[in-house]
mmCIF file of C-alpha atoms in Angstrom:
data_model
loop_
_atom_site.group_PDB
_atom_site.id
_atom_site.type_symbol
_atom_site.label_atom_id
_atom_site.label_comp_id
_atom_site.label_asym_id
_atom_site.label_seq_id
_atom_site.Cartn_x
_atom_site.Cartn_y
_atom_site.Cartn_z
ATOM 1 C CA MET X 1 -10.457 62.928 130.507
ATOM 2 C CA LEU X 2 -13.320 60.481 129.958
ATOM 3 C CA ASN X 3 -15.679 62.821 131.721
ATOM 4 C CA GLU X 4 -14.515 66.169 130.407
ATOM 5 C CA GLU X 5 -13.400 65.307 126.878
ATOM 6 C CA TYR X 6 -15.559 62.328 126.074
ATOM 7 C CA GLY X 7 -18.764 63.381 127.963
ATOM 8 C CA PHE X 8 -19.262 60.289 130.137
ATOM 9 C CA ASP X 9 -20.895 60.999 133.456
ATOM 10 C CA LEU X 10 -18.757 60.361 136.595
ATOM 11 C CA THR X 11 -21.661 58.435 138.167
ATOM 12 C CA ASP X 12 -21.461 55.921 135.256
ATOM 13 C CA MET X 13 -17.802 55.132 135.974
ATOM 14 C CA GLU X 14 -16.176 52.804 138.475
ATOM 15 C CA ARG X 15 -12.564 52.160 139.336
ATOM 16 C CA ASP X 16 -10.980 48.802 139.984
ATOM 17 C CA PHE X 17 -13.933 46.791 138.797
ATOM 18 C CA ASN X 18 -13.529 42.995 138.650
ATOM 19 C CA ILE X 19 -14.874 41.193 135.629
ATOM 20 C CA ILE X 20 -15.276 37.436 135.362
ATOM 21 C CA TYR X 21 -14.319 35.665 132.133
ATOM 22 C CA THR X 22 -13.699 32.077 131.041
ATOM 23 C CA ASP X 23 -10.121 31.251 130.376
ATOM 24 C CA PRO X 24 -10.054 29.793 126.819
ATOM 25 C CA ASP X 25 -7.136 27.461 127.642
ATOM 26 C CA THR X 26 -8.479 25.942 130.831
ATOM 27 C CA GLY X 27 -12.253 26.591 130.615
ATOM 28 C CA LYS X 28 -12.157 27.924 134.178
ATOM 29 C CA ASN X 29 -13.652 31.217 135.364
ATOM 30 C CA LYS X 30 -11.084 33.894 136.147
ATOM 31 C CA LYS X 31 -11.238 37.440 137.469
ATOM 32 C CA GLN X 32 -9.548 40.444 135.891
ATOM 33 C CA LYS X 33 -9.383 43.890 137.529
ATOM 34 C CA ILE X 34 -10.154 46.702 135.119
ATOM 35 C CA GLU X 35 -8.819 50.000 136.314
ATOM 36 C CA LEU X 36 -11.762 51.992 134.970
ATOM 37 C CA VAL X 37 -15.029 50.890 133.413
ATOM 38 C CA ILE X 38 -17.871 52.957 132.020
ATOM 39 C CA PHE X 39 -21.430 51.676 132.289
ATOM 40 C CA GLU X 40 -24.484 52.480 130.191
ATOM 41 C CA LYS X 41 -25.978 55.794 131.331
ATOM 42 C CA GLY X 42 -28.018 55.357 134.429
ATOM 43 C CA LYS X 43 -27.715 51.543 134.541
ATOM 44 C CA SER X 44 -26.576 49.551 137.548
ATOM 45 C CA HIS X 45 -22.885 48.894 137.856
ATOM 46 C CA GLU X 46 -22.864 45.309 136.661
ATOM 47 C CA GLN X 47 -20.669 43.542 134.130
ATOM 48 C CA ASP X 48 -23.477 43.309 131.607
ATOM 49 C CA HIS X 49 -23.826 47.098 131.423
ATOM 50 C CA ILE X 50 -20.176 47.973 130.680
ATOM 51 C CA VAL X 51 -19.723 49.980 127.492
ATOM 52 C CA ARG X 52 -15.994 51.034 127.759
ATOM 53 C CA VAL X 53 -12.982 49.592 129.546
ATOM 54 C CA ALA X 54 -9.728 51.425 130.354
ATOM 55 C CA ILE X 55 -6.763 49.344 131.355
ATOM 56 C CA VAL X 56 -3.897 51.212 132.962
ATOM 57 C CA GLN X 57 -0.531 49.510 133.462
ATOM 58 C CA ASP X 58 2.719 50.540 134.994
ATOM 59 C CA GLU X 59 5.109 52.435 132.687
ATOM 60 C CA LYS X 60 7.483 49.493 132.675
ATOM 61 C CA ILE X 61 4.833 47.220 130.995
ATOM 62 C CA LYS X 62 5.183 47.143 127.210
ATOM 63 C CA GLU X 63 2.164 46.872 124.951
ATOM 64 C CA ASN X 64 3.254 43.391 123.693
ATOM 65 C CA ASP X 65 3.711 41.976 127.207
ATOM 66 C CA LYS X 66 2.309 38.422 127.322
ATOM 67 C CA LYS X 67 0.479 38.862 130.639
ATOM 68 C CA LYS X 68 -0.362 42.559 130.855
ATOM 69 C CA GLY X 69 -0.106 43.827 127.309
ATOM 70 C CA VAL X 70 -2.773 45.208 125.027
ATOM 71 C CA THR X 71 -3.890 41.996 123.397
ATOM 72 C CA ILE X 72 -4.316 39.762 126.377
ATOM 73 C CA THR X 73 -5.902 42.333 128.706
ATOM 74 C CA LEU X 74 -8.292 44.003 126.321
ATOM 75 C CA GLU X 75 -9.317 40.845 124.511
ATOM 76 C CA ASN X 76 -10.055 39.028 127.795
ATOM 77 C CA ALA X 77 -12.145 42.057 128.898
ATOM 78 C CA PHE X 78 -13.966 42.172 125.521
ATOM 79 C CA ALA X 79 -14.698 38.450 125.686
ATOM 80 C CA ALA X 80 -16.198 38.830 129.162
ATOM 81 C CA VAL X 81 -18.385 41.837 128.386
ATOM 82 C CA ASP X 82 -20.746 41.376 125.469
ATOM 83 C CA ASN X 83 -21.931 45.056 125.319
ATOM 84 C CA CYS X 84 -18.456 46.573 125.397
ATOM 85 C CA GLU X 85 -17.317 47.491 121.929
ATOM 86 C CA PHE X 86 -14.465 49.892 122.797
ATOM 87 C CA GLY X 87 -11.484 49.827 125.117
ATOM 88 C CA LEU X 88 -8.212 51.536 125.759
ATOM 89 C CA TRP X 89 -4.895 50.366 127.199
ATOM 90 C CA THR X 90 -2.150 52.662 128.429
ATOM 91 C CA ASN X 91 1.091 52.417 130.343
ATOM 92 C CA GLY X 92 1.257 56.202 130.797
ATOM 93 C CA THR X 93 3.339 56.668 127.722
ATOM 94 C CA ASP X 94 1.652 54.618 125.023
ATOM 95 C CA ILE X 95 -2.119 54.552 124.529
ATOM 96 C CA LYS X 96 -3.991 51.982 122.369
ATOM 97 C CA TYR X 97 -7.649 52.005 121.426
ATOM 98 C CA LEU X 98 -9.329 48.881 120.210
ATOM 99 C CA GLN X 99 -12.775 48.122 118.802
ATOM 100 C CA LYS X 100 -14.387 44.709 119.072
ATOM 101 C CA GLU X 101 -16.399 43.571 116.088
ATOM 102 C CA ASP X 102 -18.369 40.387 115.527
ATOM 103 C CA ASP X 103 -16.969 38.208 112.791
ATOM 104 C CA ALA X 104 -19.164 37.326 109.811
ATOM 105 C CA VAL X 105 -20.448 34.137 111.473
ATOM 106 C CA GLY X 106 -21.087 35.717 114.878
ATOM 107 C CA PHE X 107 -19.125 33.168 116.906
ATOM 108 C CA ASP X 108 -15.936 35.062 117.331
ATOM 109 C CA TYR X 109 -14.572 38.580 117.367
ATOM 110 C CA THR X 110 -12.042 40.614 115.431
ATOM 111 C CA PHE X 111 -10.260 43.584 116.952
ATOM 112 C CA SER X 112 -9.407 46.783 115.130
ATOM 113 C CA ASP X 113 -6.880 49.389 116.120
ATOM 114 C CA LEU X 114 -8.327 52.860 116.352
ATOM 115 C CA SER X 115 -6.812 56.336 116.711
ATOM 116 C CA ASP X 116 -9.479 57.139 119.362
ATOM 117 C CA PHE X 117 -12.920 55.909 120.402
ATOM 118 C CA PRO X 118 -16.243 57.692 120.304
ATOM 119 C CA GLY X 119 -17.430 59.702 123.245
ATOM 120 C CA PHE X 120 -20.830 59.540 124.941
ATOM 121 C CA GLY X 121 -23.631 59.434 122.374
ATOM 122 C CA GLU X 122 -21.213 59.316 119.392
ATOM 123 C CA LYS X 123 -20.844 56.598 116.796
ATOM 124 C CA LEU X 124 -17.923 55.751 114.584
ATOM 125 C CA ARG X 125 -18.576 56.640 110.981
ATOM 126 C CA ARG X 126 -18.161 53.756 108.609
ATOM 127 C CA PHE X 127 -16.711 54.688 105.292
ATOM 128 C CA LYS X 128 -18.176 52.979 102.288
ATOM 129 C CA PRO X 129 -15.739 52.140 99.510
ATOM 130 C CA TRP X 130 -16.182 54.031 96.247
ATOM 131 C CA ARG X 131 -18.259 52.248 93.703
ATOM 132 C CA SER X 132 -17.900 52.821 90.054
ATOM 133 C CA PHE X 133 -21.068 53.437 88.079
ATOM 134 C CA THR X 134 -20.908 52.189 84.561
#
């Protein structure tokens, strides 16, 4: 689907890629296996070049699971990969898309639910609120 529908090249994808992140509670480095990652086109398959993450869980895992749910798995992945702005989580039944955005200060992130994420070479359109002209 990420190749055919979203236009990402198969050579820019890798399965079961381990990322390293710092656990915010303990300050220790930990590994997390990401079922599918997409790298910048033509770049080496290194953590710094990841642009999308796809986390696939067993159908028994619910999206609010404290160890394998959407929030913990995607947010850990986003924290570990600076260039990655979009991710998806699925248990085969439910699918969730998130976008990572820098907060106003630039020290932390906020996460927005999306109905989908952009494909290769696409950008999300930002809608500007209507302004009244008086």
